[in-house]
Short mmCIF file of C-alpha atoms and ligand atoms in Angstrom, two decimals:
data_model
loop_
_atom_site.label_atom_id
_atom_site.label_comp_id
_atom_site.label_asym_id
_atom_site.label_seq_id
_atom_site.Cartn_x
_atom_site.Cartn_y
_atom_site.Cartn_z
CA UNK A 1 33.95 23.38 -46.99
CA UNK A 2 32.67 20.95 -49.57
CA UNK A 3 28.92 20.95 -50.28
CA UNK A 4 27.41 17.72 -51.57
CA UNK A 5 23.87 16.95 -52.64
CA UNK A 6 24.03 13.40 -53.93
CA UNK A 7 24.40 10.17 -52.01
CA UNK A 8 27.27 8.86 -54.13
CA UNK A 9 29.55 11.82 -53.48
CA UNK A 10 28.61 11.85 -49.81
CA UNK A 11 29.49 8.16 -49.48
CA UNK A 12 32.77 8.70 -51.37
CA UNK A 13 33.74 11.69 -49.19
CA UNK A 14 33.20 9.60 -46.03
CA UNK A 15 35.15 6.69 -47.50
CA UNK A 16 38.03 8.99 -48.50
CA UNK A 17 38.09 10.41 -44.94
CA UNK A 18 38.45 6.92 -43.43
CA UNK A 19 41.09 6.04 -46.03
CA UNK A 20 43.13 8.95 -44.63
CA UNK A 21 42.75 7.28 -41.19
CA UNK A 22 40.50 10.06 -39.97
CA UNK A 23 37.15 9.66 -38.22
CA UNK A 24 33.94 11.00 -39.72
CA UNK A 25 31.98 13.05 -37.16
CA UNK A 26 28.37 13.11 -38.36
CA UNK A 27 26.04 15.89 -37.18
CA UNK A 28 22.50 15.28 -38.46
CA UNK A 29 20.20 18.34 -38.52
CA UNK A 30 17.11 19.72 -40.18
CA UNK A 31 18.79 23.09 -40.75
CA UNK A 32 17.83 26.56 -39.49
CA UNK A 33 21.11 26.23 -37.65
CA UNK A 34 21.62 27.79 -34.23
CA UNK A 35 24.12 27.55 -31.38
CA UNK A 36 22.66 24.17 -30.30
CA UNK A 37 23.58 22.61 -33.64
CA UNK A 38 26.95 24.36 -33.66
CA UNK A 39 27.79 22.95 -30.21
CA UNK A 40 27.64 19.49 -31.82
CA UNK A 41 30.04 20.63 -34.54
CA UNK A 42 32.38 21.92 -31.82
CA UNK A 43 32.17 18.60 -29.93
CA UNK A 44 33.12 16.73 -33.11
CA UNK A 45 36.00 19.08 -33.85
CA UNK A 46 37.30 18.79 -30.30
CA UNK A 47 37.60 15.05 -30.86
CA UNK A 48 39.52 15.65 -34.06
CA UNK A 49 36.79 14.36 -36.38
CA UNK A 50 36.27 15.43 -39.97
CA UNK A 51 32.83 17.01 -39.60
CA UNK A 52 29.99 16.06 -41.92
CA UNK A 53 26.89 18.13 -41.15
CA UNK A 54 23.69 17.02 -42.84
CA UNK A 55 20.66 19.21 -43.46
CA UNK A 56 17.50 17.37 -44.41
CA UNK A 57 13.97 18.27 -43.39
CA UNK A 58 12.66 14.73 -43.18
CA UNK A 59 8.96 14.67 -44.09
CA UNK A 60 8.53 11.19 -42.61
CA UNK A 61 8.94 12.43 -39.04
CA UNK A 62 6.24 15.12 -39.31
CA UNK A 63 2.75 13.89 -38.53
CA UNK A 64 1.28 17.26 -39.37
CA UNK A 65 1.62 18.60 -42.94
CA UNK A 66 1.21 22.21 -41.72
CA UNK A 67 4.09 21.77 -39.25
CA UNK A 68 6.28 20.47 -42.10
CA UNK A 69 5.30 23.35 -44.39
CA UNK A 70 6.08 25.90 -41.65
CA UNK A 71 9.45 24.38 -40.73
CA UNK A 72 12.10 27.12 -41.34
CA UNK A 73 14.41 26.65 -44.32
CA UNK A 74 17.40 29.01 -44.32
CA UNK A 75 19.99 27.25 -46.46
CA UNK A 76 22.10 30.31 -47.42
CA UNK A 77 22.53 31.38 -43.80
CA UNK A 78 23.08 27.77 -42.75
CA UNK A 79 25.85 27.38 -45.29
CA UNK A 80 27.68 30.44 -43.92
CA UNK A 81 27.22 29.30 -40.31
CA UNK A 82 28.43 25.78 -41.12
CA UNK A 83 31.49 27.11 -42.91
CA UNK A 84 32.49 29.46 -40.09
CA UNK A 85 31.90 26.74 -37.49
CA UNK A 86 34.45 24.56 -39.26
CA UNK A 87 32.21 21.98 -40.95
CA UNK A 88 34.27 20.08 -43.52
CA UNK A 89 31.49 18.57 -45.62
CA UNK A 90 27.97 20.02 -45.76
CA UNK A 91 25.54 17.37 -46.95
CA UNK A 92 22.21 18.61 -48.31
CA UNK A 93 20.52 15.62 -49.91
CA UNK A 94 17.42 16.08 -52.03
CA UNK A 95 14.11 14.49 -51.06
CA UNK A 96 14.31 12.41 -54.21
CA UNK A 97 17.69 10.95 -53.21
CA UNK A 98 16.69 10.30 -49.60
CA UNK A 99 13.21 8.90 -50.18
CA UNK A 100 12.79 8.16 -53.89
CA UNK A 101 9.37 6.59 -53.29
CA UNK A 102 7.98 9.23 -50.91
CA UNK A 103 5.05 9.64 -50.26
CA UNK A 104 4.12 6.08 -51.20
CA UNK A 105 3.85 3.76 -48.22
CA UNK A 106 6.02 1.01 -49.71
CA UNK A 107 9.13 2.29 -47.98
CA UNK A 108 11.28 0.56 -45.35
CA UNK A 109 10.64 1.74 -41.80
CA UNK A 110 12.69 1.32 -38.65
CA UNK A 111 10.46 1.14 -35.60
CA UNK A 112 12.08 1.23 -32.16
CA UNK A 113 9.33 -0.25 -30.02
CA UNK A 114 8.87 0.95 -26.46
CA UNK A 115 11.35 3.83 -26.38
CA UNK A 116 9.84 5.27 -29.53
CA UNK A 117 6.23 4.87 -28.45
CA UNK A 118 6.14 6.75 -25.13
CA UNK A 119 6.22 10.52 -24.34
CA UNK A 120 6.86 12.32 -27.67
CA UNK A 121 5.98 9.08 -29.47
CA UNK A 122 2.57 8.99 -27.82
CA UNK A 123 1.71 12.58 -28.74
CA UNK A 124 3.24 12.29 -32.22
CA UNK A 125 2.47 8.77 -33.51
CA UNK A 126 5.00 7.65 -36.11
CA UNK A 127 7.43 10.46 -35.29
CA UNK A 128 10.26 8.26 -34.01
CA UNK A 129 9.75 5.75 -36.81
CA UNK A 130 10.39 8.64 -39.19
CA UNK A 131 13.41 9.68 -37.16
CA UNK A 132 14.88 6.17 -36.83
CA UNK A 133 14.31 5.50 -40.54
CA UNK A 134 16.09 8.66 -41.66
CA UNK A 135 18.95 8.28 -39.16
CA UNK A 136 19.42 4.66 -40.30
CA UNK A 137 19.74 5.96 -43.86
CA UNK A 138 22.19 8.71 -42.85
CA UNK A 139 24.28 6.04 -41.10
CA UNK A 140 24.04 3.66 -44.07
CA UNK A 141 25.33 6.25 -46.53
CA UNK A 142 27.99 7.68 -44.19
CA UNK A 143 29.34 4.33 -43.02
CA UNK A 144 31.44 3.90 -39.85
CA UNK A 145 31.45 7.18 -37.94
CA UNK A 146 30.84 8.97 -34.68
CA UNK A 147 27.42 10.63 -34.62
CA UNK A 148 26.57 13.62 -32.44
CA UNK A 149 23.12 14.35 -31.04
CA UNK A 150 21.83 16.97 -28.61
CA UNK A 151 20.36 16.09 -25.23
CA UNK A 152 17.69 18.67 -26.10
CA UNK A 153 16.01 15.72 -27.85
CA UNK A 154 16.71 13.31 -25.01
CA UNK A 155 14.29 10.65 -26.20
CA UNK A 156 15.69 10.83 -29.73
CA UNK A 157 19.16 9.95 -28.45
CA UNK A 158 17.74 6.96 -26.55
CA UNK A 159 15.88 5.77 -29.66
CA UNK A 160 18.98 6.13 -31.87
CA UNK A 161 21.20 4.31 -29.34
CA UNK A 162 18.73 1.42 -29.14
CA UNK A 163 18.60 1.19 -32.94
CA UNK A 164 22.41 1.18 -33.21
CA UNK A 165 22.62 -1.58 -30.59
CA UNK A 166 19.89 -3.72 -32.11
CA UNK A 167 21.12 -3.43 -35.70
CA UNK A 168 24.85 -3.49 -34.78
CA UNK A 169 25.43 -0.37 -36.83
CA UNK A 170 29.10 0.73 -36.98
CA UNK A 171 28.36 4.06 -35.30
CA UNK A 172 29.39 5.49 -31.95
CA UNK A 173 26.62 7.75 -30.64
CA UNK A 174 27.69 10.76 -28.57
CA UNK A 175 25.48 13.36 -26.95
CA UNK A 176 26.02 16.96 -25.89
CA UNK A 177 24.24 19.16 -23.31
CA UNK A 178 21.21 21.35 -24.03
CA UNK A 179 22.20 24.83 -25.23
CA UNK A 180 19.97 27.60 -23.86
CA UNK A 181 19.40 31.28 -24.45
CA UNK A 182 20.40 33.64 -21.63
CA UNK A 183 16.82 33.54 -20.27
CA UNK A 184 16.92 29.73 -20.04
CA UNK A 185 14.82 28.82 -23.09
CA UNK A 186 16.29 25.78 -24.86
CA UNK A 187 17.33 26.81 -28.37
CA UNK A 188 15.07 25.40 -31.06
CA UNK A 189 14.44 26.23 -34.70
CA UNK A 190 10.76 26.40 -33.70
CA UNK A 191 11.31 29.28 -31.23
CA UNK A 192 11.31 31.70 -34.17
CA UNK A 193 7.57 31.14 -34.51
CA UNK A 194 6.80 32.50 -31.02
CA UNK A 195 5.64 36.07 -30.34
CA UNK A 196 7.27 37.85 -27.40
CA UNK A 197 4.29 36.90 -25.24
CA UNK A 198 4.54 33.31 -26.45
CA UNK A 199 8.21 33.25 -25.63
CA UNK A 200 7.48 34.49 -22.10
CA UNK A 201 5.02 31.60 -21.68
CA UNK A 202 7.49 29.13 -23.22
CA UNK A 203 9.98 29.97 -20.48
CA UNK A 204 7.78 27.95 -18.11
CA UNK A 205 9.30 24.79 -19.61
CA UNK A 206 12.88 25.61 -18.61
CA UNK A 207 11.69 27.06 -15.29
CA UNK A 208 9.94 23.75 -14.58
CA UNK A 209 13.09 21.77 -15.39
CA UNK A 210 15.25 23.99 -13.20
CA UNK A 211 12.74 23.94 -10.34
CA UNK A 212 12.66 20.13 -10.40
CA UNK A 213 16.47 20.00 -10.47
CA UNK A 214 16.59 22.13 -7.32
CA UNK A 215 14.01 20.01 -5.46
CA UNK A 216 14.94 17.05 -3.26
CA UNK A 217 12.23 14.46 -2.90
CA UNK A 218 10.62 11.40 -4.49
CA UNK A 219 9.40 11.26 -8.11
CA UNK A 220 5.82 12.34 -7.40
CA UNK A 221 6.98 15.49 -5.61
CA UNK A 222 9.27 16.46 -8.48
CA UNK A 223 6.53 15.74 -10.99
CA UNK A 224 4.18 18.03 -9.08
CA UNK A 225 6.86 20.75 -9.14
CA UNK A 226 7.04 20.44 -12.95
CA UNK A 227 3.28 20.57 -13.34
CA UNK A 228 2.82 23.48 -10.93
CA UNK A 229 5.38 25.55 -12.82
CA UNK A 230 3.75 24.79 -16.20
CA UNK A 231 0.26 25.52 -14.83
CA UNK A 232 1.32 29.09 -14.01
CA UNK A 233 1.88 29.92 -17.72
CA UNK A 234 -0.18 29.62 -20.90
CA UNK A 235 1.25 26.25 -21.91
CA UNK A 236 -0.95 23.44 -23.16
CA UNK A 237 0.90 20.62 -21.39
CA UNK A 238 1.47 17.40 -23.36
CA UNK A 239 3.41 15.65 -20.59
CA UNK A 240 5.56 16.41 -17.58
CA UNK A 241 7.24 13.29 -16.21
CA UNK A 242 10.11 12.05 -14.09
CA UNK A 243 11.52 9.03 -15.89
CA UNK A 244 14.27 6.44 -15.81
CA UNK A 245 16.99 7.91 -18.10
CA UNK A 246 17.53 4.54 -19.83
CA UNK A 247 14.00 3.12 -20.24
CA UNK A 248 12.14 6.47 -20.22
CA UNK A 249 9.46 4.85 -18.04
CA UNK A 250 7.88 7.04 -15.34
CA UNK A 251 9.36 6.34 -11.91
CA UNK A 252 7.52 5.61 -8.68
CA UNK A 253 8.32 7.00 -5.27
CA UNK A 254 10.57 4.05 -4.43
CA UNK A 255 13.13 5.18 -7.06
CA UNK A 256 16.34 6.85 -5.90
CA UNK A 257 19.26 8.54 -7.59
CA UNK A 258 19.64 10.17 -10.98
CA UNK A 259 16.52 10.48 -13.11
CA UNK A 260 15.39 12.73 -15.96
CA UNK A 261 12.64 15.33 -16.00
CA UNK A 262 10.97 15.67 -19.42
CA UNK A 263 8.31 18.19 -20.39
CA UNK A 264 6.45 19.01 -23.59
CA UNK A 265 3.83 21.62 -24.29
CA UNK A 266 2.23 23.70 -26.98
CA UNK A 267 2.52 27.50 -26.99
CA UNK A 268 0.83 29.49 -29.78
CA UNK A 269 0.51 26.28 -31.79
CA UNK A 270 4.23 25.51 -31.46
CA UNK A 271 5.18 22.24 -29.79
CA UNK A 272 8.17 22.69 -27.46
CA UNK A 273 10.17 20.22 -25.38
CA UNK A 274 12.76 20.46 -22.63
CA UNK A 275 14.47 18.16 -20.16
CA UNK A 276 17.19 17.93 -17.57
CA UNK A 277 18.74 15.71 -14.91
CA UNK A 278 17.15 15.46 -11.44
CA UNK A 279 18.01 13.58 -8.26
CA UNK A 280 15.43 11.53 -6.38
CA UNK A 281 15.61 11.00 -2.63
CA UNK A 282 13.38 10.78 0.42
CA UNK A 283 13.17 14.56 0.82
CA UNK A 284 13.52 16.50 4.04
P1 LIG B 1 17.14 19.43 -35.37
O1 LIG B 1 17.70 20.25 -36.49
O2 LIG B 1 16.17 20.17 -34.51
O3 LIG B 1 16.65 18.09 -35.83
O4 LIG B 1 18.36 19.13 -34.41
C1 LIG B 1 19.55 18.54 -34.89
C2 LIG B 1 20.41 18.16 -33.73
O5 LIG B 1 20.73 19.31 -32.95
C3 LIG B 1 19.73 17.16 -32.78
O6 LIG B 1 20.68 16.22 -32.32
C4 LIG B 1 19.26 18.05 -31.67
O7 LIG B 1 19.13 17.39 -30.43
C5 LIG B 1 20.38 19.07 -31.61
N1 LIG B 1 19.89 20.29 -30.95
C6 LIG B 1 18.83 21.05 -31.32
N2 LIG B 1 18.64 22.04 -30.43
C7 LIG B 1 19.59 21.89 -29.48
C8 LIG B 1 19.92 22.60 -28.28
N3 LIG B 1 19.23 23.66 -27.86
N4 LIG B 1 20.96 22.16 -27.55
C9 LIG B 1 21.68 21.06 -27.93
N5 LIG B 1 21.42 20.37 -29.05
C10 LIG B 1 20.40 20.77 -29.81
#
């Protein structure tokens, strides 16, 4: 596994891969790698891609300085995990290379209106502008590639797909299912900050998603199922919605077919999200 820190070598490694008629499979992460990240590496390898995994804790997508400071950084362990998962090129750019002018506000931003402003975007203003801006830069340096994202961050995938479409970026965006612990909790680098009691409360998120998936009925009934499940635990609910999987707009009771349940809440000061597919019908 090659480890690169500077943009020039990263760009050259991607170019050299394409010159060998191979496809670059890009897996963007913020590190503290776990099985969720590694499932994206596996998806890229299964397609035969040369896997470039990036680790960059992007300050521009954190609204809260304390959240950024607390974000886990475990580069040595990450390097071993990446190597044994079969990553070909580990890209760890420096802040200075990624955002030479940070924290001045004279930088270019990519704002995906609508999709980036609802749900997580409403609770975390500017978050998806930070995400879209950094992903645009990752794509610009990497060049034509396939990029792999987890459905764990369902809204993020929608925002990135919209950006790729609007800017005609030479990137194919692929997504992979949410990876969960045996108890159902969606894996997240932030889970490490939960106490055992906090973790027990956090399980309400995945319970809510599973309960909604098992329920047959219109959107309002499924939404009530989500909220009832969250209300039973110590979760400060940010949102619990049944939305159109493409527009992410909340659905009314006239909607039928496949929809998405999305929840977010704070447990012990840690913001957690989860989501899953649901089916809307008239009910019994
Ligand atoms: P992060 O390091 O949290 O920014 O995540 C990097 C990528 O891994 C994103 O595409 C996430 O959606 C994905 N990811 C994180 N957690 C999971 C999970 N539990 N299951 C599937 N993908 C995940």
